[in-house]
PDB file of C-alpha atoms in Angstrom:
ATOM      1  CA  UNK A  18     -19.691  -1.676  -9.021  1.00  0.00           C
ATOM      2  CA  UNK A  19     -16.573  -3.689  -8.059  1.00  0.00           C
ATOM      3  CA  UNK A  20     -15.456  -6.650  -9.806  1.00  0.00           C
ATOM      4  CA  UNK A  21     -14.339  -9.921  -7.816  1.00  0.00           C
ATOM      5  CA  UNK A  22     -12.976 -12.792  -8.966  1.00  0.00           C
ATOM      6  CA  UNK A  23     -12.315 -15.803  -7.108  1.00  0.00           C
ATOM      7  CA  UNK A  24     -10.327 -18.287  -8.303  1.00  0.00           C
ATOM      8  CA  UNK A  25      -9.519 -22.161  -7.354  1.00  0.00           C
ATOM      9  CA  UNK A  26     -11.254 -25.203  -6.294  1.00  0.00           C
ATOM     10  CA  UNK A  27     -14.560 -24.640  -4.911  1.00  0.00           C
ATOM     11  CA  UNK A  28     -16.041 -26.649  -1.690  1.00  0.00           C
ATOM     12  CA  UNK A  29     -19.106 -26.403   0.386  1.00  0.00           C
ATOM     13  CA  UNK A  30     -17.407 -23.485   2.486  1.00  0.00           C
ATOM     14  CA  UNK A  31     -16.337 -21.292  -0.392  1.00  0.00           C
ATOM     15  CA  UNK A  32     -20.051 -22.140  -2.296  1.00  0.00           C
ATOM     16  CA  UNK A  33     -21.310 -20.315   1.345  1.00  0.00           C
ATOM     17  CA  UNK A  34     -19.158 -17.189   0.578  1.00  0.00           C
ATOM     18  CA  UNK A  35     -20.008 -17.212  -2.737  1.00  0.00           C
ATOM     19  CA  UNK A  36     -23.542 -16.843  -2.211  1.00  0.00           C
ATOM     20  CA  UNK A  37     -23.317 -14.207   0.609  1.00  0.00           C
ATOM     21  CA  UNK A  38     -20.910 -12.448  -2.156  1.00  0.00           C
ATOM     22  CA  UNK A  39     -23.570 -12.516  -5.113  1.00  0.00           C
ATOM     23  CA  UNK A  40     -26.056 -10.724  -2.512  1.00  0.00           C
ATOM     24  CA  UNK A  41     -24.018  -7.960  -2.281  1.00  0.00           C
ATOM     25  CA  UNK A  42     -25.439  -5.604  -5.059  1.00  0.00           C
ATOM     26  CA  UNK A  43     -22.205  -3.180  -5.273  1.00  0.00           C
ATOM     27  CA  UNK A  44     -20.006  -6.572  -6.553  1.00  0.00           C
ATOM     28  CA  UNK A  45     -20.324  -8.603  -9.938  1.00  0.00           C
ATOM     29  CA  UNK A  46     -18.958 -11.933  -8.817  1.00  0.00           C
ATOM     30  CA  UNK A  47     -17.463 -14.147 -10.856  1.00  0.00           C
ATOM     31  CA  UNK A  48     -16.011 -17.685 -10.315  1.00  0.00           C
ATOM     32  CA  UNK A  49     -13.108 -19.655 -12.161  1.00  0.00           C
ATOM     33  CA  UNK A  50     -12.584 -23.241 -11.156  1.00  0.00           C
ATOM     34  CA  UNK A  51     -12.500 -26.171 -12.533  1.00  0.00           C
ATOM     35  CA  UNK A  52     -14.548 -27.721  -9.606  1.00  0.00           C
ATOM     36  CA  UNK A  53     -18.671 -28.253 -11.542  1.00  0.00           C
ATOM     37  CA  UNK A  54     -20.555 -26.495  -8.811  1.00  0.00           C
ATOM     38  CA  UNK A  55     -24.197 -24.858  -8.437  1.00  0.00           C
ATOM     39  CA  UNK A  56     -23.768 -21.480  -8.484  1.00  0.00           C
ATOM     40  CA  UNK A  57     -26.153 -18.016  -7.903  1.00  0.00           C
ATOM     41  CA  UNK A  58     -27.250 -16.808 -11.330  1.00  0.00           C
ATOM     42  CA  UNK A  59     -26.091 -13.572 -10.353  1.00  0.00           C
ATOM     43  CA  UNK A  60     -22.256 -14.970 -10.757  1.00  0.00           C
ATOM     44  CA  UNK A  61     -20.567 -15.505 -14.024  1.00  0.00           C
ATOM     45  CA  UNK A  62     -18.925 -18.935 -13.925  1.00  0.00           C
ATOM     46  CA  UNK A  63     -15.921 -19.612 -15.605  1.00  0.00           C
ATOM     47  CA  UNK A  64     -14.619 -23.519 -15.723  1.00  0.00           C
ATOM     48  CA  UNK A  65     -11.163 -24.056 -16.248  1.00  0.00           C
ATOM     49  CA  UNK A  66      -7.885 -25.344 -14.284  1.00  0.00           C
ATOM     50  CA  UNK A  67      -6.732 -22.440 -12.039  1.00  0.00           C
ATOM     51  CA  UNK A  68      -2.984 -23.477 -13.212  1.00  0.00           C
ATOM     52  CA  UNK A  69      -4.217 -22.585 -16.857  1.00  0.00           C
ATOM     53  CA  UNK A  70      -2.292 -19.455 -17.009  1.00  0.00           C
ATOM     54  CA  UNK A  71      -3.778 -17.694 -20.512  1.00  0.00           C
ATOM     55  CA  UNK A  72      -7.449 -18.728 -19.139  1.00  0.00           C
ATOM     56  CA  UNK A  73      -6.840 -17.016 -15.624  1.00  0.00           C
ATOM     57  CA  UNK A  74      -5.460 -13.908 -17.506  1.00  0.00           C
ATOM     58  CA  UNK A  75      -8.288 -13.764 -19.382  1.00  0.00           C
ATOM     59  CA  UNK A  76     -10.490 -14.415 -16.584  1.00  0.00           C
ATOM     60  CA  UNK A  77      -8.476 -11.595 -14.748  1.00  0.00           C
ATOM     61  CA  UNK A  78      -9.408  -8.950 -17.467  1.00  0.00           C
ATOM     62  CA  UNK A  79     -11.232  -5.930 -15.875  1.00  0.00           C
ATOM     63  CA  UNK A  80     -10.901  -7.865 -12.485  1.00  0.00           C
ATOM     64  CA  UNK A  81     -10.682  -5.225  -9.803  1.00  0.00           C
ATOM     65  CA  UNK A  82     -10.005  -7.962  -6.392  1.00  0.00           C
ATOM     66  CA  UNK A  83      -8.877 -11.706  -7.288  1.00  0.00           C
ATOM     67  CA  UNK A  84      -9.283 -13.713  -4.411  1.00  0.00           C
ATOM     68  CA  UNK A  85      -7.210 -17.322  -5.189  1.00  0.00           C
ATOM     69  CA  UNK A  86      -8.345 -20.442  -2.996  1.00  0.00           C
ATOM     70  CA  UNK A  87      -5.157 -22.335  -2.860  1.00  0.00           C
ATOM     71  CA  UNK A  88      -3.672 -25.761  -1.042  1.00  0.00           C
ATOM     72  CA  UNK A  89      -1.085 -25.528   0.654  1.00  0.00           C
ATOM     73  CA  UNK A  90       0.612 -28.013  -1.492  1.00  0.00           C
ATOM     74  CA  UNK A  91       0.046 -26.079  -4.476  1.00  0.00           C
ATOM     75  CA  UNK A  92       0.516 -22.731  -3.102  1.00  0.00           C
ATOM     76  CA  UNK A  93       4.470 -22.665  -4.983  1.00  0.00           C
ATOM     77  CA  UNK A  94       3.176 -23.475  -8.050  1.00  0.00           C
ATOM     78  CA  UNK A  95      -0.057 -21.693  -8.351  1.00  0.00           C
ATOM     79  CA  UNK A  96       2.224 -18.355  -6.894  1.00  0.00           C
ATOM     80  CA  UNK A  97       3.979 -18.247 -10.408  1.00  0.00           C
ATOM     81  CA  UNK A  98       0.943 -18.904 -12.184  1.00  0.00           C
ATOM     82  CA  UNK A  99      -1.003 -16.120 -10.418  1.00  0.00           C
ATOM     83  CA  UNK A 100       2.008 -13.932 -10.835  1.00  0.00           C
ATOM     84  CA  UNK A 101       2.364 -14.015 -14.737  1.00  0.00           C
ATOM     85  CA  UNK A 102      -1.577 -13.796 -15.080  1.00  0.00           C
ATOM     86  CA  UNK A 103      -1.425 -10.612 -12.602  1.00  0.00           C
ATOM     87  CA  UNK A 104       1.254  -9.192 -14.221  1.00  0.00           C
ATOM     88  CA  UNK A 105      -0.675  -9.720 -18.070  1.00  0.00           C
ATOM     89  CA  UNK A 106      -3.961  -8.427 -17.094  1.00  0.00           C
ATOM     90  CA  UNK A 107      -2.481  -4.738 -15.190  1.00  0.00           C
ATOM     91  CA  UNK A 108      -1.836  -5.636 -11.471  1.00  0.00           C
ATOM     92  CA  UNK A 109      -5.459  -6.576 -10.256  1.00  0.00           C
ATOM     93  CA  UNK A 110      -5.522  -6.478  -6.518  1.00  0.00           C
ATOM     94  CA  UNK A 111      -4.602  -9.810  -5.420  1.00  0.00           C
ATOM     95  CA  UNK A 112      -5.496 -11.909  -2.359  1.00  0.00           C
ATOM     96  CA  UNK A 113      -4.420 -15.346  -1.584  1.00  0.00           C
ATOM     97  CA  UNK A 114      -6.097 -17.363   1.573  1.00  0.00           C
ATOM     98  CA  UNK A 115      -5.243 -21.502   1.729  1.00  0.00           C
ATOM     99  CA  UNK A 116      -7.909 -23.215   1.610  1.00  0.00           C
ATOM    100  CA  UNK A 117      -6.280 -25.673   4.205  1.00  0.00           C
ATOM    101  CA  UNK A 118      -5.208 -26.219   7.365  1.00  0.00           C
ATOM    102  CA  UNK A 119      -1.446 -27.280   6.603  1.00  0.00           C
ATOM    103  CA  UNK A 120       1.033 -25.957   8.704  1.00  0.00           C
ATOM    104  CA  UNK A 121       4.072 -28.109   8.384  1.00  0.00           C
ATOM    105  CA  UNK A 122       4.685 -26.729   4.573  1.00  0.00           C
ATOM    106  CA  UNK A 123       6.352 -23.221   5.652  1.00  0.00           C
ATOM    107  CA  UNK A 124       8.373 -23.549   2.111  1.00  0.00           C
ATOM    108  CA  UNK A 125       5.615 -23.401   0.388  1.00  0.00           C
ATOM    109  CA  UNK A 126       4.172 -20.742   1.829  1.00  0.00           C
ATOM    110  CA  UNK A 127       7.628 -18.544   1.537  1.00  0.00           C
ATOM    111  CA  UNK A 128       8.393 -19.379  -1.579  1.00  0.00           C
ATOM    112  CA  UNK A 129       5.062 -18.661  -2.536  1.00  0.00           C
ATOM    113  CA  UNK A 130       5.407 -14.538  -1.223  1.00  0.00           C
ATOM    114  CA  UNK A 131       9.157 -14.530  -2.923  1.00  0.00           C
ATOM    115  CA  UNK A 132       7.777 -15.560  -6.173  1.00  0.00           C
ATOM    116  CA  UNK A 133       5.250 -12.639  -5.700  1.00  0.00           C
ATOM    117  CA  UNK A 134       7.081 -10.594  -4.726  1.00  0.00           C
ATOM    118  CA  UNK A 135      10.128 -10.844  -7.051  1.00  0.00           C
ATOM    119  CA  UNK A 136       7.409 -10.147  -9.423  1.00  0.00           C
ATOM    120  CA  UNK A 137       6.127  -7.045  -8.230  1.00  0.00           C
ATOM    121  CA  UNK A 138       2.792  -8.526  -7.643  1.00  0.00           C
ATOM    122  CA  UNK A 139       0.580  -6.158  -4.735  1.00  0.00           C
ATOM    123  CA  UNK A 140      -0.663  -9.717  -2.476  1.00  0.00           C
ATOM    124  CA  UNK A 141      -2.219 -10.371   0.870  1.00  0.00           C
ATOM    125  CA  UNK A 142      -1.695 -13.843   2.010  1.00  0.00           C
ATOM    126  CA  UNK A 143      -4.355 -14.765   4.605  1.00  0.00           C
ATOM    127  CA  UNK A 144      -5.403 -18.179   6.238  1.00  0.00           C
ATOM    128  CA  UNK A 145      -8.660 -19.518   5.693  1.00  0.00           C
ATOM    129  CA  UNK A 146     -12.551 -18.610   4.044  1.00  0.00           C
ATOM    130  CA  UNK A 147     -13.162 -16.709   7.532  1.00  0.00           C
ATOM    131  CA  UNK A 148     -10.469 -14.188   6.680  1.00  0.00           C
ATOM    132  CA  UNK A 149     -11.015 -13.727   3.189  1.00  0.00           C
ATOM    133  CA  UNK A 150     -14.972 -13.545   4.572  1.00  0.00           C
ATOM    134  CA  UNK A 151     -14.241 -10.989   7.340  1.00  0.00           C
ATOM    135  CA  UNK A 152     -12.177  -8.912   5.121  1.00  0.00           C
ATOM    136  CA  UNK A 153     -14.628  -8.301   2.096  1.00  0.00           C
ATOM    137  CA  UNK A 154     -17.109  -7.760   5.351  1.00  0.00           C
ATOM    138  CA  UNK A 155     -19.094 -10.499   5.340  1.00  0.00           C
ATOM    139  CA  UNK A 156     -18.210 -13.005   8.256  1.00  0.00           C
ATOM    140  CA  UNK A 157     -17.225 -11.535  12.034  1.00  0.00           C
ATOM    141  CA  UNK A 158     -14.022 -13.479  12.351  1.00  0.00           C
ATOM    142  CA  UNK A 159     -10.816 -12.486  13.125  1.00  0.00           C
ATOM    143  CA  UNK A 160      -7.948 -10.983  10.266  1.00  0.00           C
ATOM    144  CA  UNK A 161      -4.742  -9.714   9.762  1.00  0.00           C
ATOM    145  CA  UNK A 162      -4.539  -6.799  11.305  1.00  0.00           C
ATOM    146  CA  UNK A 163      -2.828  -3.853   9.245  1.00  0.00           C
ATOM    147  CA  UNK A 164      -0.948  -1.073  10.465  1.00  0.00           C
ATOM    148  CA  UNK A 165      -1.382   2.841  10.107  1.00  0.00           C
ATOM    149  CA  UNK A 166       1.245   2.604   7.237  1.00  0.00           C
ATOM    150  CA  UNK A 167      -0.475  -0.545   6.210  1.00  0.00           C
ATOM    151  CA  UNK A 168      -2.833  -0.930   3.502  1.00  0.00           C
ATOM    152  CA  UNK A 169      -4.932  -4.137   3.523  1.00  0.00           C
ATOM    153  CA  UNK A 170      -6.303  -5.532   0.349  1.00  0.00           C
ATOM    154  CA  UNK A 171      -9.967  -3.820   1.393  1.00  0.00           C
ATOM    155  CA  UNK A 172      -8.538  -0.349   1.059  1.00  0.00           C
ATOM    156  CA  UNK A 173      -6.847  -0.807  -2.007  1.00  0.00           C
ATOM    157  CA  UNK A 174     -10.255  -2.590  -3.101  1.00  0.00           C
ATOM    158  CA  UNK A 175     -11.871   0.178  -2.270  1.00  0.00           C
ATOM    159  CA  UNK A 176      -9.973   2.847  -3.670  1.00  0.00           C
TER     160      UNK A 176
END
């Protein structure tokens, strides 16, 4: 069984992906956010602030994919946090998707991949719930595609 964390505020949209997620018997979801949600009783709910960087470690522990719904506006910051809770808890497989539509904040979004990785931190960036959906095989939308050298966060997930 693989273990999936995902990490950040929690809307309608991500609640949608959670749910298809819990139905998936080979995963044990859980769910760190500070947002109060409903939530499957198959998934372990953890609420805290996602910039709480000794409760994400912790939530991190034994993680084996953390998926991190981020603004755009907070991507920088959360980026360091993520890093240093990645970095405590052994290099869980990482995978970022902004949970907005924001395109005018480019900075954020590259200093966001420097801070990961200066840090040695093993990160896919991807836009939106659909990609972050498609990729763990649950939604037909379009994602990154990855090379033959490449290795997307589902391979490494999978290894």
């Amino acid at each position: 069984m693989k273990r999936l964390l995902l990490a950040g505020a929690i809307d309608s949209a991500s609640q949608r992906l959670i749910q298809q997620l819990s139905e998936n018997p080979q995963l044990a979801v859980t769910v760190y956010t500070a947002s109060q949600v409903d939530l499957p009783d198959t998934v372990t709910a953890l609420t805290e602030e996602v910039l709480d960087e000794g409760g994400l470690s912790a939530a991190m522990l034994d993680q084996d994919l953390v998926v991190a719904l981020v603004p755009t506006i907070h991507l920088a910051q959360t980026a360091q946090t993520l890093a240093t809770a990645v970095r405590a808890t052994g290099n869980p497989q990482l995978l970022i998707t902004k949970t907005d539509d924001i395109d005018d904040l480019p900075l954020a979004e590259r200093q966001a991949r420097q801070t990961l990785m200066a840090a040695g931190v093993a990160f896919d960036l991807v836009e939106g719930l659909g990609s972050v959906g498609s990729l763990l095989g649950i939604q037909p939308t379009s994602a990154p595609v990855f090379g033959p050298d490449e290795v997307g966060p589902l391979e490494r997930f999978a290894e």
